[in-house]
mmCIF file of C-alpha atoms in Angstrom:
data_model
loop_
_atom_site.group_PDB
_atom_site.id
_atom_site.type_symbol
_atom_site.label_atom_id
_atom_site.label_comp_id
_atom_site.label_asym_id
_atom_site.label_seq_id
_atom_site.Cartn_x
_atom_site.Cartn_y
_atom_site.Cartn_z
ATOM 1 C CA ARG A 1 -13.217 29.375 27.389
ATOM 2 C CA SER A 2 -16.944 28.756 27.731
ATOM 3 C CA ARG A 3 -17.590 30.543 24.423
ATOM 4 C CA SER A 4 -15.033 28.386 22.600
ATOM 5 C CA GLY A 5 -16.548 25.296 24.220
ATOM 6 C CA ARG A 6 -20.001 26.242 22.945
ATOM 7 C CA LEU A 7 -18.597 26.825 19.460
ATOM 8 C CA TRP A 8 -16.930 23.407 19.541
ATOM 9 C CA VAL A 9 -20.149 21.695 20.658
ATOM 10 C CA GLY A 10 -22.099 23.508 17.949
ATOM 11 C CA TRP A 11 -19.547 22.494 15.335
ATOM 12 C CA LEU A 12 -19.890 18.862 16.452
ATOM 13 C CA ALA A 13 -23.668 18.983 16.224
ATOM 14 C CA ALA A 14 -23.563 20.530 12.764
ATOM 15 C CA SER A 15 -21.177 17.864 11.481
ATOM 16 C CA MET A 16 -23.051 14.842 12.839
ATOM 17 C CA GLY A 17 -24.470 13.982 9.426
ATOM 18 C CA THR A 18 -21.053 14.176 7.790
ATOM 19 C CA PHE A 19 -19.510 12.044 10.533
ATOM 20 C CA ILE A 20 -22.103 9.340 9.931
ATOM 21 C CA GLY A 21 -21.610 9.849 6.197
ATOM 22 C CA HIS A 22 -17.999 8.676 6.608
ATOM 23 C CA ILE A 23 -18.678 5.966 9.192
ATOM 24 C CA SER A 24 -21.431 4.183 7.231
ATOM 25 C CA PRO A 25 -19.499 3.667 3.960
ATOM 26 C CA GLY A 26 -16.432 2.750 6.015
ATOM 27 C CA ILE A 27 -18.335 -0.041 7.730
ATOM 28 C CA ALA A 28 -19.760 -1.152 4.368
ATOM 29 C CA PHE A 29 -16.386 -1.329 2.607
ATOM 30 C CA LEU A 30 -14.766 -3.028 5.582
ATOM 31 C CA SER A 31 -17.533 -5.644 5.721
ATOM 32 C CA PHE A 32 -17.099 -6.348 2.004
ATOM 33 C CA GLY A 33 -13.352 -6.643 2.516
ATOM 34 C CA LEU A 34 -13.805 -9.124 5.358
ATOM 35 C CA LEU A 35 -16.289 -11.087 3.225
ATOM 36 C CA TYR A 36 -13.727 -11.248 0.418
ATOM 37 C CA ALA A 37 -11.002 -12.248 2.872
ATOM 38 C CA VAL A 38 -12.976 -15.190 4.249
ATOM 39 C CA ARG A 39 -14.226 -16.296 0.819
ATOM 40 C CA PHE A 40 -10.877 -16.173 -0.972
ATOM 41 C CA SER A 41 -8.969 -17.632 1.977
ATOM 42 C CA SER A 42 -11.408 -20.540 2.032
ATOM 43 C CA LEU A 43 -10.936 -21.132 -1.695
ATOM 44 C CA LEU A 44 -7.153 -21.054 -1.443
ATOM 45 C CA ALA A 45 -7.129 -23.271 1.651
ATOM 46 C CA ARG A 46 -9.076 -25.909 -0.304
ATOM 47 C CA GLY A 47 -6.720 -25.599 -3.265
ATOM 48 C CA GLN A 48 -9.368 -24.054 -5.527
ATOM 49 C CA ARG A 49 -8.194 -21.557 -8.139
ATOM 50 C CA THR A 50 -11.510 -20.704 -9.801
ATOM 51 C CA LEU A 51 -14.199 -18.453 -8.369
ATOM 52 C CA SER A 52 -17.174 -20.420 -9.681
ATOM 53 C CA PRO A 53 -16.776 -24.048 -10.736
ATOM 54 C CA ALA A 54 -18.479 -24.929 -13.990
ATOM 55 C CA GLY A 55 -21.504 -27.134 -14.017
ATOM 56 C CA ALA A 56 -22.913 -26.082 -10.635
ATOM 57 C CA ALA A 57 -26.423 -27.458 -10.139
ATOM 58 C CA ARG A 58 -29.288 -24.960 -10.023
ATOM 59 C CA GLY A 59 -32.461 -25.769 -8.160
ATOM 60 C CA PRO A 60 -35.694 -25.237 -10.102
ATOM 61 C CA GLY A 61 -38.545 -22.934 -9.170
ATOM 62 C CA LEU A 62 -38.835 -19.863 -6.988
ATOM 63 C CA ARG A 63 -37.221 -21.569 -3.991
ATOM 64 C CA GLY A 64 -34.120 -22.396 -6.016
ATOM 65 C CA CYS A 65 -33.989 -18.826 -7.311
ATOM 66 C CA VAL A 66 -34.136 -17.373 -3.790
ATOM 67 C CA ALA A 67 -31.504 -19.833 -2.567
ATOM 68 C CA ARG A 68 -29.127 -18.637 -5.290
ATOM 69 C CA VAL A 69 -29.307 -14.943 -4.298
ATOM 70 C CA PRO A 70 -25.652 -14.020 -3.602
ATOM 71 C CA VAL A 71 -24.724 -12.549 -0.237
ATOM 72 C CA GLU A 72 -22.471 -9.932 -1.804
ATOM 73 C CA GLY A 73 -25.158 -8.783 -4.236
ATOM 74 C CA ALA A 74 -27.794 -8.541 -1.506
ATOM 75 C CA MET A 75 -25.397 -6.574 0.702
ATOM 76 C CA LYS A 76 -24.667 -4.106 -2.088
ATOM 77 C CA VAL A 77 -28.364 -3.558 -2.787
ATOM 78 C CA VAL A 78 -29.332 -3.129 0.880
ATOM 79 C CA TYR A 79 -26.357 -0.961 1.880
ATOM 80 C CA SER A 80 -26.573 1.293 -1.159
ATOM 81 C CA THR A 81 -30.330 1.782 -1.031
ATOM 82 C CA ALA A 82 -30.202 2.630 2.669
ATOM 83 C CA ALA A 83 -27.301 5.041 2.041
ATOM 84 C CA VAL A 84 -29.162 6.868 -0.735
ATOM 85 C CA LEU A 85 -32.203 7.306 1.501
ATOM 86 C CA ALA A 86 -29.997 8.523 4.354
ATOM 87 C CA GLU A 87 -28.276 11.085 2.118
ATOM 88 C CA PHE A 88 -31.567 12.772 1.243
ATOM 89 C CA PHE A 89 -33.723 12.199 4.322
ATOM 90 C CA TYR A 90 -31.329 12.087 7.315
ATOM 91 C CA PRO A 91 -31.714 13.455 9.951
ATOM 92 C CA PRO A 92 -35.418 12.589 10.230
ATOM 93 C CA GLY A 93 -37.552 15.326 8.737
ATOM 94 C CA ALA A 94 -34.902 16.523 6.292
ATOM 95 C CA ASP A 95 -35.647 16.693 2.572
ATOM 96 C CA LYS A 96 -32.589 17.237 0.376
ATOM 97 C CA LEU A 97 -34.103 15.791 -2.784
ATOM 98 C CA HIS A 98 -33.688 19.061 -4.671
ATOM 99 C CA LEU A 99 -31.236 19.869 -7.450
ATOM 100 C CA TYR A 100 -31.482 23.669 -7.274
ATOM 101 C CA ASN A 101 -32.942 26.463 -5.172
ATOM 102 C CA PRO A 102 -35.808 28.149 -7.022
ATOM 103 C CA ASP A 103 -36.003 30.956 -4.465
ATOM 104 C CA LYS A 104 -32.581 32.443 -5.311
ATOM 105 C CA PRO A 105 -31.591 34.248 -8.488
ATOM 106 C CA GLY A 106 -29.709 32.085 -10.930
ATOM 107 C CA TYR A 107 -31.235 28.900 -9.471
ATOM 108 C CA PRO A 108 -28.004 27.654 -7.839
ATOM 109 C CA PHE A 109 -27.441 23.953 -7.281
ATOM 110 C CA VAL A 110 -27.947 22.720 -3.719
ATOM 111 C CA HIS A 111 -26.723 19.717 -1.721
ATOM 112 C CA PRO A 112 -23.812 18.822 -4.042
ATOM 113 C CA ASN A 113 -22.220 16.426 -1.535
ATOM 114 C CA GLU A 114 -25.433 14.482 -1.067
ATOM 115 C CA TRP A 115 -25.993 14.164 -4.817
ATOM 116 C CA GLN A 116 -22.423 12.974 -5.369
ATOM 117 C CA HIS A 117 -22.756 10.362 -2.627
ATOM 118 C CA ALA A 118 -26.146 9.216 -3.956
ATOM 119 C CA THR A 119 -24.691 8.847 -7.454
ATOM 120 C CA MET A 120 -21.889 6.650 -6.142
ATOM 121 C CA TYR A 121 -24.248 4.524 -4.039
ATOM 122 C CA GLY A 122 -26.600 4.163 -6.995
ATOM 123 C CA TYR A 123 -23.876 2.540 -9.092
ATOM 124 C CA PHE A 124 -23.057 0.116 -6.280
ATOM 125 C CA ALA A 125 -26.757 -0.762 -6.022
ATOM 126 C CA LEU A 126 -26.786 -1.371 -9.785
ATOM 127 C CA SER A 127 -23.836 -3.746 -9.383
ATOM 128 C CA GLY A 128 -25.738 -5.596 -6.668
ATOM 129 C CA TRP A 129 -28.777 -6.030 -8.883
ATOM 130 C CA VAL A 130 -26.581 -7.333 -11.709
ATOM 131 C CA ASP A 131 -25.166 -9.940 -9.290
ATOM 132 C CA VAL A 132 -28.625 -10.973 -8.134
ATOM 133 C CA ILE A 133 -30.086 -11.245 -11.643
ATOM 134 C CA SER A 134 -27.028 -13.043 -13.030
ATOM 135 C CA GLN A 135 -26.722 -15.611 -10.247
ATOM 136 C CA ALA A 136 -30.347 -16.106 -9.230
ATOM 137 C CA CYS A 137 -32.516 -15.434 -12.282
ATOM 138 C CA LEU A 138 -30.629 -16.141 -15.487
ATOM 139 C CA PRO A 139 -30.325 -19.734 -16.732
ATOM 140 C CA ARG A 140 -26.603 -19.191 -17.208
ATOM 141 C CA ARG A 141 -24.493 -16.913 -15.044
ATOM 142 C CA ALA A 142 -23.107 -13.792 -16.801
ATOM 143 C CA HIS A 143 -19.617 -13.637 -15.271
ATOM 144 C CA LEU A 144 -18.352 -10.858 -17.535
ATOM 145 C CA CYS A 145 -21.316 -8.596 -16.750
ATOM 146 C CA GLU A 146 -20.746 -9.066 -13.022
ATOM 147 C CA ARG A 147 -17.061 -8.154 -13.275
ATOM 148 C CA VAL A 148 -17.758 -5.067 -15.369
ATOM 149 C CA ALA A 149 -20.629 -4.059 -13.077
ATOM 150 C CA ILE A 150 -18.413 -4.065 -9.971
ATOM 151 C CA ALA A 151 -15.550 -2.217 -11.689
ATOM 152 C CA LEU A 152 -17.830 0.586 -12.902
ATOM 153 C CA PRO A 153 -18.845 1.919 -9.422
ATOM 154 C CA PHE A 154 -15.212 2.261 -8.369
ATOM 155 C CA TYR A 155 -14.443 4.244 -11.519
ATOM 156 C CA ILE A 156 -17.455 6.445 -10.801
ATOM 157 C CA GLU A 157 -16.294 6.883 -7.211
ATOM 158 C CA ALA A 158 -12.808 7.875 -8.376
ATOM 159 C CA LEU A 159 -14.282 10.388 -10.809
ATOM 160 C CA LEU A 160 -16.491 11.901 -8.107
ATOM 161 C CA LEU A 161 -13.655 12.010 -5.581
ATOM 162 C CA SER A 162 -11.496 13.956 -8.030
ATOM 163 C CA GLN A 163 -14.049 16.808 -7.756
ATOM 164 C CA HIS A 164 -15.050 16.195 -4.149
ATOM 165 C CA ALA A 165 -12.292 18.151 -2.407
ATOM 166 C CA HIS A 166 -12.952 21.594 -3.947
ATOM 167 C CA GLY A 167 -13.611 24.277 -1.359
ATOM 168 C CA LYS A 168 -12.521 22.061 1.542
ATOM 169 C CA GLN A 169 -9.733 22.570 4.049
ATOM 170 C CA GLN A 170 -6.300 21.182 3.356
ATOM 171 C CA VAL A 171 -6.588 18.356 5.876
ATOM 172 C CA GLU A 172 -9.899 17.167 4.450
ATOM 173 C CA SER A 173 -8.529 17.442 0.911
ATOM 174 C CA ALA A 174 -5.523 15.316 1.877
ATOM 175 C CA VAL A 175 -7.769 12.689 3.463
ATOM 176 C CA HIS A 176 -9.869 12.415 0.309
ATOM 177 C CA SER A 177 -6.769 12.383 -1.918
ATOM 178 C CA LEU A 178 -5.500 9.295 -0.095
ATOM 179 C CA LEU A 179 -8.934 7.731 -0.432
ATOM 180 C CA LEU A 180 -8.814 8.504 -4.148
ATOM 181 C CA LEU A 181 -5.448 6.732 -4.371
ATOM 182 C CA ALA A 182 -6.903 3.564 -2.833
ATOM 183 C CA CYS A 183 -9.926 3.785 -5.131
ATOM 184 C CA LEU A 184 -7.737 4.083 -8.251
ATOM 185 C CA LEU A 185 -5.723 1.042 -7.191
ATOM 186 C CA VAL A 186 -8.940 -0.945 -6.789
ATOM 187 C CA CYS A 187 -9.946 0.177 -10.290
ATOM 188 C CA VAL A 188 -6.684 -1.175 -11.708
ATOM 189 C CA VAL A 189 -7.160 -4.547 -9.997
ATOM 190 C CA LEU A 190 -10.803 -4.871 -11.052
ATOM 191 C CA THR A 191 -9.904 -3.992 -14.631
ATOM 192 C CA ALA A 192 -7.307 -6.766 -14.633
ATOM 193 C CA GLU A 193 -9.895 -9.153 -13.197
ATOM 194 C CA VAL A 194 -12.167 -8.563 -16.195
ATOM 195 C CA TRP A 195 -9.673 -10.514 -18.315
ATOM 196 C CA ARG A 196 -8.004 -12.635 -15.614
ATOM 197 C CA PRO A 197 -10.716 -13.470 -13.059
ATOM 198 C CA ASN A 198 -9.034 -16.589 -11.647
ATOM 199 C CA GLU A 199 -5.820 -15.006 -10.379
ATOM 200 C CA PRO A 200 -5.389 -15.427 -6.594
ATOM 201 C CA VAL A 201 -2.951 -12.507 -6.492
ATOM 202 C CA LEU A 202 -5.670 -10.205 -7.815
ATOM 203 C CA TRP A 203 -8.190 -11.648 -5.328
ATOM 204 C CA LEU A 204 -5.985 -10.877 -2.346
ATOM 205 C CA THR A 205 -4.887 -7.470 -3.655
ATOM 206 C CA LYS A 206 -8.501 -6.421 -4.188
ATOM 207 C CA THR A 207 -9.428 -7.695 -0.737
ATOM 208 C CA CYS A 208 -6.661 -5.747 0.981
ATOM 209 C CA LEU A 209 -7.427 -2.509 -0.879
ATOM 210 C CA VAL A 210 -11.160 -2.687 -0.140
ATOM 211 C CA MET A 211 -10.355 -3.254 3.536
ATOM 212 C CA VAL A 212 -8.007 -0.245 3.438
ATOM 213 C CA LYS A 213 -10.798 1.901 1.992
ATOM 214 C CA GLY A 214 -13.111 0.844 4.785
ATOM 215 C CA SER A 215 -10.668 1.327 7.644
ATOM 216 C CA TRP A 216 -9.437 4.642 6.217
ATOM 217 C CA LEU A 217 -12.998 6.008 5.973
ATOM 218 C CA LEU A 218 -13.597 5.028 9.596
ATOM 219 C CA HIS A 219 -10.384 6.756 10.660
ATOM 220 C CA ALA A 220 -11.147 9.786 8.474
ATOM 221 C CA ALA A 221 -14.481 10.288 10.241
ATOM 222 C CA PHE A 222 -12.643 10.740 13.540
ATOM 223 C CA ILE A 223 -9.844 12.820 12.023
ATOM 224 C CA LEU A 224 -12.258 15.302 10.471
ATOM 225 C CA TYR A 225 -15.199 15.346 12.875
ATOM 226 C CA ARG A 226 -14.283 13.621 16.157
ATOM 227 C CA PRO A 227 -10.554 14.230 16.789
ATOM 228 C CA PHE A 228 -9.253 12.191 19.707
ATOM 229 C CA LEU A 229 -7.467 15.239 21.154
ATOM 230 C CA GLY A 230 -10.721 17.205 21.264
ATOM 231 C CA ARG A 231 -9.801 19.930 18.770
ATOM 232 C CA PRO A 232 -9.741 20.115 14.955
ATOM 233 C CA TRP A 233 -6.536 19.375 13.076
ATOM 234 C CA ALA A 234 -4.690 22.560 12.121
ATOM 235 C CA ALA A 235 -4.326 22.783 8.347
ATOM 236 C CA SER A 236 -1.398 25.202 8.728
ATOM 237 C CA ASP A 237 0.736 22.568 10.484
ATOM 238 C CA ALA A 238 2.736 20.587 7.914
ATOM 239 C CA ALA A 239 3.289 17.805 10.452
ATOM 240 C CA ASN A 240 -0.430 17.036 10.399
ATOM 241 C CA LEU A 241 -0.374 16.420 6.643
ATOM 242 C CA MET A 242 2.748 14.287 6.964
ATOM 243 C CA PHE A 243 1.156 12.139 9.649
ATOM 244 C CA LEU A 244 -1.955 11.679 7.523
ATOM 245 C CA THR A 245 0.251 9.895 4.989
ATOM 246 C CA ASN A 246 1.878 7.925 7.799
ATOM 247 C CA PHE A 247 -1.506 6.798 9.074
ATOM 248 C CA PHE A 248 -2.560 5.699 5.594
ATOM 249 C CA CYS A 249 0.611 3.626 5.218
ATOM 250 C CA TRP A 250 -0.066 2.052 8.604
ATOM 251 C CA HIS A 251 -3.566 1.160 7.433
ATOM 252 C CA LEU A 252 -2.013 -0.693 4.504
ATOM 253 C CA ALA A 253 0.280 -2.688 6.799
ATOM 254 C CA LEU A 254 -2.413 -3.458 9.379
ATOM 255 C CA ASN A 255 -4.880 -4.671 6.760
ATOM 256 C CA VAL A 256 -2.246 -6.903 5.174
ATOM 257 C CA LEU A 257 -1.603 -8.417 8.604
ATOM 258 C CA LEU A 258 -5.336 -8.850 9.171
ATOM 259 C CA LEU A 259 -5.684 -10.583 5.799
ATOM 260 C CA LEU A 260 -2.803 -12.934 6.629
ATOM 261 C CA LEU A 261 -4.379 -13.690 10.012
ATOM 262 C CA ILE A 262 -7.725 -14.530 8.388
ATOM 263 C CA TYR A 263 -5.978 -16.754 5.835
ATOM 264 C CA TRP A 264 -4.038 -18.550 8.591
ATOM 265 C CA ALA A 265 -7.187 -19.101 10.672
ATOM 266 C CA THR A 266 -9.095 -20.331 7.617
ATOM 267 C CA CYS A 267 -6.341 -22.820 6.758
ATOM 268 C CA LEU A 268 -6.359 -24.156 10.323
ATOM 269 C CA TRP A 269 -10.128 -24.523 10.287
ATOM 270 C CA THR A 270 -10.117 -26.243 6.891
ATOM 271 C CA ARG A 271 -7.456 -28.734 7.970
ATOM 272 C CA ARG A 272 -9.269 -29.449 11.210
ATOM 273 C CA CYS A 273 -12.563 -30.110 9.426
ATOM 274 C CA SER A 274 -10.902 -32.318 6.817
ATOM 275 C CA ARG A 275 -9.330 -34.461 9.551
ATOM 276 C CA ARG A 276 -12.500 -34.822 11.594
ATOM 277 C CA ARG A 277 -14.709 -36.062 8.772
ATOM 278 C CA PRO A 278 -13.834 -37.962 5.612
ATOM 279 C CA THR A 279 -14.467 -36.365 2.270
ATOM 280 C CA GLY A 280 -17.138 -37.698 -0.061
ATOM 281 C CA ASN A 281 -14.486 -39.387 -2.223
ATOM 282 C CA SER A 282 -12.833 -41.234 0.660
ATOM 283 C CA ALA A 283 -16.187 -42.270 2.116
ATOM 284 C CA PHE A 284 -17.236 -43.595 -1.283
ATOM 285 C CA HIS A 285 -14.035 -45.630 -1.661
ATOM 286 C CA ARG A 286 -14.344 -46.963 1.891
ATOM 287 C CA ASP A 287 -17.890 -48.244 1.287
ATOM 288 C CA LYS A 288 -16.941 -49.580 -2.133
ATOM 289 C CA ASP A 289 -13.922 -51.441 -0.719
ATOM 290 C CA THR A 290 -16.136 -53.121 1.865
ATOM 291 C CA LEU A 291 -18.584 -54.109 -0.844
ATOM 292 C CA VAL A 292 -15.847 -55.562 -3.060
ATOM 293 C CA PHE A 293 -14.392 -57.685 -0.251
ATOM 294 C CA ASN A 294 -17.828 -59.024 0.594
ATOM 295 C CA LEU A 295 -18.627 -60.041 -2.974
ATOM 296 C CA PRO A 296 -18.773 -63.759 -3.622
ATOM 297 C CA ASN A 297 -15.827 -65.235 -5.503
ATOM 298 C CA THR A 298 -17.129 -65.764 -9.038
ATOM 299 C CA HIS A 299 -13.793 -66.904 -10.433
ATOM 300 C CA GLY A 300 -12.576 -70.187 -9.161
ATOM 301 C CA THR A 301 -8.868 -69.368 -9.218
ATOM 302 C CA THR A 302 -8.994 -65.609 -8.455
ATOM 303 C CA SER A 303 -8.930 -64.374 -4.865
ATOM 304 C CA ARG A 304 -11.001 -61.468 -3.602
ATOM 305 C CA VAL A 305 -7.826 -59.408 -3.108
ATOM 306 C CA GLU A 306 -6.890 -59.819 -6.767
ATOM 307 C CA GLU A 307 -10.414 -58.914 -7.846
ATOM 308 C CA TYR A 308 -10.242 -55.826 -5.616
ATOM 309 C CA HIS A 309 -6.951 -54.629 -7.130
ATOM 310 C CA ALA A 310 -8.290 -55.243 -10.624
ATOM 311 C CA VAL A 311 -11.349 -53.086 -9.894
ATOM 312 C CA ARG A 312 -9.176 -50.300 -8.439
ATOM 313 C CA ALA A 313 -6.836 -50.354 -11.442
ATOM 314 C CA ALA A 314 -9.764 -50.136 -13.835
ATOM 315 C CA GLU A 315 -11.199 -47.187 -11.918
ATOM 316 C CA GLU A 316 -7.886 -45.323 -11.882
ATOM 317 C CA GLU A 317 -7.535 -45.863 -15.624
ATOM 318 C CA THR A 318 -11.050 -44.546 -16.208
ATOM 319 C CA HIS A 319 -10.309 -41.506 -14.009
ATOM 320 C CA LEU A 320 -7.135 -40.712 -15.953
ATOM 321 C CA LEU A 321 -8.960 -40.996 -19.266
ATOM 322 C CA LYS A 322 -11.626 -38.565 -18.062
ATOM 323 C CA GLU A 323 -8.953 -36.060 -16.987
ATOM 324 C CA CYS A 324 -7.299 -36.276 -20.414
ATOM 325 C CA GLU A 325 -10.540 -35.599 -22.251
ATOM 326 C CA PRO A 326 -10.691 -32.075 -23.779
#
């Protein structure tokens, strides 16, 4: 028993890097999913159906440029850069920045997992830089480039995952196959968003799938490297593979419920804020109404009330004409 315990402890120590390698991208994807959930829920709660309203003012100078740096783009750059460095130089003192081993005949490739992960993270970092340059530096935002730049990393991830399960146990292969399924679904949604970016159904579908990727990676880290029962999953047991699929389906349901909960909370918060303080339009009309009633009567036979209604009718007509303009 003591010998098996030592083997189990040694196996845990050897897999620490891989455990963190699943936890860190899981946290990253889940944080992006929660960011999407709050952002899109806020837009829908306010009745907005476009991601970026046209004609948004841009502050001049360096300060305006820094203020326009998008949160999502900065997160992608920071997360991906840190992940690439961790792949090659974690644990401290490690150096895996080598493509092949010159000391062996045939010069075999080394560290294939780390190079695959670094390739995927590099494309996400590229997407982050595209967001930052488009929204903070360019005089006009390049929406199409941003949408293509975020779709590309998920296609790269799907391509890498298709070759990531070779030589692995059946349980680990099944875990990555389910992750590949979620990644392919995200690719489909992001491809549709290239042509139809202002579709709330696509927003929410993308949000839910990204959250599923994050939560599934977190769960996969414990399935593969820190099982709750204290022993590895037996690949020979068919029930284990069946329950992997069950767990993935439960992740889908739980993330849908979490998304609905965030949307409900956002709607409550939006309604509460709108009741507590008047909007700019209502405040403007309130001050204007006071001004109109306090104006001196310039027409001998016209009352202030009639003048007020005439001004309001003229404003409504002007507003309708502006809405009808192409």
